[in-house]
Every structure is written in structure tokens, then in C-alpha cells.
CSV table of C-alpha atoms in Angstrom, one decimal:
chain,number,residue,atom,x,y,z
A,19,MET,CA,-53.5,24.7,-10.2
A,20,GLU,CA,-51.9,24.0,-13.6
A,21,ASP,CA,-49.2,26.4,-14.9
A,22,ASN,CA,-51.3,27.6,-17.9
A,23,ASN,CA,-54.1,28.6,-15.5
A,24,ILE,CA,-51.7,30.5,-13.3
A,25,ILE,CA,-50.3,32.3,-16.4
A,26,GLU,CA,-53.8,33.2,-17.4
A,27,LEU,CA,-54.3,34.8,-14.0
A,28,TYR,CA,-51.3,36.9,-14.6
A,29,PHE,CA,-52.7,38.0,-18.0
A,30,GLN,CA,-56.0,38.9,-16.2
A,31,ARG,CA,-53.9,40.9,-13.7
A,32,SER,CA,-55.5,38.9,-10.9
A,33,GLU,CA,-53.6,39.0,-7.6
A,34,ALA,CA,-54.5,35.3,-7.2
A,35,ALA,CA,-51.7,34.7,-9.7
A,36,ILE,CA,-49.1,35.6,-7.1
A,37,ALA,CA,-50.8,33.5,-4.4
A,38,GLU,CA,-50.9,30.4,-6.6
A,39,THR,CA,-47.3,31.0,-7.7
A,40,GLN,CA,-46.2,31.2,-4.1
A,41,ARG,CA,-48.2,28.1,-3.2
A,42,LYS,CA,-46.7,26.0,-6.0
A,43,TYR,CA,-43.2,27.4,-6.4
A,44,SER,CA,-42.0,28.9,-3.1
A,45,GLY,CA,-40.1,25.7,-2.2
A,46,TYR,CA,-38.4,25.4,-5.6
A,47,CYS,CA,-37.4,29.0,-5.8
A,48,GLY,CA,-36.4,29.1,-2.2
A,49,THR,CA,-34.0,26.2,-2.7
A,50,ILE,CA,-32.4,27.9,-5.7
A,51,ALA,CA,-31.9,31.1,-3.7
A,52,ARG,CA,-30.6,29.4,-0.5
A,53,ASN,CA,-28.1,27.3,-2.5
A,54,ILE,CA,-26.6,30.6,-3.9
A,55,LEU,CA,-27.0,32.9,-0.9
A,56,HIS,CA,-26.7,30.5,2.1
A,57,SER,CA,-28.9,32.9,4.1
A,58,ALA,CA,-32.6,32.2,4.8
A,59,GLU,CA,-33.4,35.9,5.1
A,60,ASP,CA,-31.7,36.8,1.8
A,61,ALA,CA,-33.2,33.8,0.1
A,62,GLU,CA,-36.7,34.8,1.3
A,63,GLU,CA,-36.2,38.4,0.1
A,64,CYS,CA,-35.0,37.0,-3.3
A,65,VAL,CA,-38.1,34.8,-3.6
A,66,ASN,CA,-40.4,37.7,-2.8
A,67,ASP,CA,-38.6,39.8,-5.4
A,68,THR,CA,-39.2,36.9,-7.9
A,69,TRP,CA,-43.0,37.2,-7.5
A,70,SER,CA,-42.7,40.9,-8.1
A,71,LYS,CA,-40.6,40.5,-11.2
A,72,ALA,CA,-42.9,37.8,-12.5
A,73,TRP,CA,-45.9,40.1,-12.0
A,74,ASN,CA,-44.1,42.8,-13.9
A,75,SER,CA,-43.0,40.6,-16.8
A,76,ILE,CA,-46.1,38.4,-17.4
A,77,PRO,CA,-47.6,39.9,-19.6
A,78,PRO,CA,-46.0,40.6,-22.1
A,79,ASN,CA,-44.0,37.4,-21.6
A,80,ARG,CA,-45.8,34.1,-21.8
A,81,PRO,CA,-43.5,31.4,-20.4
A,82,ASN,CA,-43.6,28.0,-21.9
A,83,LYS,CA,-42.6,26.4,-18.6
A,84,LEU,CA,-43.4,28.5,-15.5
A,85,SER,CA,-41.0,26.7,-13.2
A,86,VAL,CA,-38.0,27.4,-15.5
A,87,TYR,CA,-39.1,31.0,-15.9
A,88,LEU,CA,-39.4,31.5,-12.2
A,89,GLY,CA,-36.2,29.6,-11.4
A,90,ARG,CA,-34.3,31.7,-13.9
A,91,ILE,CA,-35.6,34.9,-12.3
A,92,THR,CA,-34.8,33.7,-8.8
A,93,ARG,CA,-31.3,32.6,-9.8
A,94,GLY,CA,-30.5,35.9,-11.5
A,95,LEU,CA,-31.7,37.9,-8.5
A,96,ALA,CA,-29.8,35.6,-6.1
A,97,ILE,CA,-26.6,35.9,-8.1
A,98,ASP,CA,-27.0,39.7,-8.2
A,99,LYS,CA,-27.5,39.8,-4.5
A,100,TYR,CA,-24.5,37.5,-3.9
A,101,ARG,CA,-22.3,39.8,-6.0
A,102,LYS,CA,-23.5,42.9,-4.2
A,103,CYS,CA,-22.9,41.4,-0.8
A,104,ASN,CA,-19.5,40.0,-1.7
A,105,THR,CA,-17.9,42.8,-3.8
A,106,LYS,CA,-15.7,44.0,-0.9
A,107,LYS,CA,-15.1,40.7,0.8
A,108,ARG,CA,-13.9,37.8,-1.1
A,109,GLY,CA,-15.8,34.9,0.4
A,110,ARG,CA,-15.2,31.2,-0.3
A,111,GLY,CA,-18.8,30.4,-1.0
A,112,GLU,CA,-20.2,27.9,-3.5
A,113,VAL,CA,-21.2,30.6,-6.0
A,114,LYS,CA,-17.7,31.9,-6.3
A,115,LEU,CA,-16.3,28.3,-6.6
A,116,CYS,CA,-18.9,27.5,-9.3
A,117,LEU,CA,-18.2,30.7,-11.2
A,118,ASP,CA,-14.4,30.1,-11.0
A,119,GLU,CA,-14.8,26.6,-12.3
A,120,LEU,CA,-16.8,27.7,-15.2
A,121,ALA,CA,-14.4,30.6,-16.0
A,122,GLU,CA,-12.0,28.1,-17.5
A,123,CYS,CA,-14.4,27.3,-20.3
A,124,VAL,CA,-16.8,30.3,-20.5
A,125,SER,CA,-15.8,33.9,-20.8
A,126,THR,CA,-17.8,36.8,-19.6
A,127,SER,CA,-19.7,38.2,-22.6
A,128,GLN,CA,-19.3,41.6,-24.0
A,129,SER,CA,-22.9,42.2,-25.0
A,130,ILE,CA,-26.5,40.9,-24.7
A,131,ALA,CA,-26.1,39.3,-28.2
A,132,ASP,CA,-23.0,37.4,-27.0
A,133,ASP,CA,-25.0,36.3,-23.9
A,134,TYR,CA,-27.8,34.9,-26.1
A,135,ILE,CA,-25.3,33.1,-28.4
A,136,LEU,CA,-23.6,31.6,-25.4
A,137,LYS,CA,-26.9,30.5,-23.8
A,138,GLU,CA,-28.0,28.8,-27.0
A,139,ALA,CA,-24.7,27.1,-27.4
A,140,ILE,CA,-24.7,25.8,-23.9
A,141,GLU,CA,-28.3,24.5,-24.3
A,142,ARG,CA,-27.2,22.6,-27.4
A,143,PHE,CA,-24.2,21.2,-25.6
A,144,LEU,CA,-26.4,20.0,-22.7
A,145,ARG,CA,-28.8,18.3,-25.0
A,146,GLU,CA,-26.0,16.3,-26.6
A,147,LEU,CA,-24.6,15.1,-23.2
A,148,LYS,CA,-25.5,11.8,-21.6
A,149,CYS,CA,-28.3,12.3,-19.0
A,150,ASP,CA,-26.1,11.7,-15.9
A,151,ALA,CA,-23.4,14.2,-17.1
A,152,ALA,CA,-26.0,16.8,-17.9
A,153,GLU,CA,-27.7,16.4,-14.5
A,154,LEU,CA,-24.4,16.7,-12.6
A,155,PHE,CA,-23.6,19.8,-14.6
A,156,MET,CA,-27.0,21.4,-13.9
A,157,LEU,CA,-26.9,20.5,-10.2
A,158,ARG,CA,-23.5,22.2,-9.9
A,159,TYR,CA,-23.7,25.1,-12.2
A,160,TRP,CA,-27.4,26.0,-12.3
A,161,TYR,CA,-28.5,25.0,-8.8
A,162,MET,CA,-25.0,25.6,-7.4
A,163,GLN,CA,-25.1,22.7,-5.1
A,164,PRO,CA,-21.9,21.8,-3.3
A,165,ILE,CA,-20.0,18.8,-4.6
A,166,LYS,CA,-20.5,16.9,-1.3
A,167,ALA,CA,-24.3,17.3,-1.6
A,168,ILE,CA,-24.3,16.1,-5.2
A,169,ALA,CA,-22.2,13.1,-4.3
A,170,LYS,CA,-24.5,12.2,-1.5
A,171,SER,CA,-27.7,12.6,-3.5
A,172,ARG,CA,-26.2,10.5,-6.4
A,173,HIS,CA,-24.6,7.9,-4.1
A,174,ILE,CA,-21.2,8.4,-5.7
A,175,SER,CA,-17.9,9.6,-4.4
A,176,GLU,CA,-16.9,13.3,-4.4
A,177,GLY,CA,-13.9,12.4,-6.5
A,178,ALA,CA,-16.3,10.9,-9.1
A,179,VAL,CA,-18.4,14.0,-9.2
A,180,LYS,CA,-15.3,16.2,-9.5
A,181,MET,CA,-13.9,14.1,-12.3
A,182,GLN,CA,-17.2,14.1,-14.2
A,183,LEU,CA,-17.5,17.8,-13.9
A,184,GLN,CA,-13.9,18.4,-15.0
A,185,ARG,CA,-14.5,16.2,-18.1
A,186,THR,CA,-17.8,18.0,-18.8
A,187,ARG,CA,-16.1,21.4,-18.5
A,188,ALA,CA,-13.4,20.3,-20.9
A,189,ALA,CA,-16.0,19.0,-23.4
A,190,LEU,CA,-17.9,22.3,-23.1
A,191,ARG,CA,-14.7,24.3,-23.7
A,192,HIS,CA,-14.0,22.2,-26.8
A,193,PHE,CA,-17.7,22.5,-28.0
A,194,LEU,CA,-17.6,26.3,-27.6
A,195,GLU,CA,-14.3,26.5,-29.5
A,196,THR,CA,-15.7,24.5,-32.4
A,197,GLU,CA,-18.8,26.7,-32.4
A,198,GLY,CA,-16.5,29.7,-32.7
A,199,ILE,CA,-17.2,31.0,-29.2
A,200,GLY,CA,-13.8,31.7,-27.7
A,201,ILE,CA,-12.8,32.2,-24.1
């Protein structure tokens, strides 16, 4: 079923919307949650919460791209769950590593307005990047894939992935500084 038809089911408040969403996007959302949580049970819970959150937010929201909308919900829920599970114990998971890497160029915002400004700036930055650099950045910092997995899927060395990510983070830091968004 096409995304616009699924969205219409949500607007009609038809329970078939959730069934169709699960059928089409459970694998995609599950991958996002598993990359962050590294637990099948926690990932499954997160994905189920995604369907609930989508049901409660469509309407009034009408996503332009349903996959991105659902992925964003899943990612947010998974990161929240990760933080909750790791507040007392400092794990060495991929999420912490990714967030630590990004901390050198992106600060934690003080307000929702700051979050929006930062989001828009990062989107502009990614549009200006070469395709390969943008893809590596997204694989690492959106999907939170391990460097080893990225290197394997791209058929390049781990060192090449690390170097490209380091250069991209430096470019992002410079971009944000020129945009007036400090660390």
C-alpha cells in the first residue's frame, strides 16, 4: 500500500492504518531501534511504541514522507530508552560513542527553538555535502551503525570511515560556527 493511502487510513481513524504501517515499516523501524538499543526485546517495545505514537500524532500531522516520520519517532524513543537504561551505568555502546563524537561539534541546545535552528542548519549542511560523505554521516549519526559495519557495507577500511567522519565533523563544526551556532 502506498504511503499516502496509509496516511489517509490514519485520518479516517481506521485500525488498518497500524496494520499496514507494521507490514511496511516494521523491519525499517526495528533496524533503527536495534542499532541504538542492541536488545531485540527493547527494540520491539520501541517499535510498538512507534505505532502508538504515530496513531496519536496523525492527525493532526500529515507527514510528507512516512518512512522518515516513523524513523524519527523510533529513533527518539530508542534514544530515550537508551538514556533511561544507562543513566546509572556508563556503558560503552554505540549510542554513547556516536553522541560523544558529535559533542565536539554540536552542543546540547537550551530550548526547542535552538533545537529547530540546529536541525535546519544540519539539514542544510548535509545537502551541501558530497553524497558519500553525507551517507557515511547518516549511517553513523542517524542510524548509529558501528564503524566496522559501515566499512564492511561500503567496502572500505575502518580507518577510511573514521577519517571521513572526522573530516565531516570538522566541516560541520566550521559550518555551524559560520551560521552563528556555537558549541
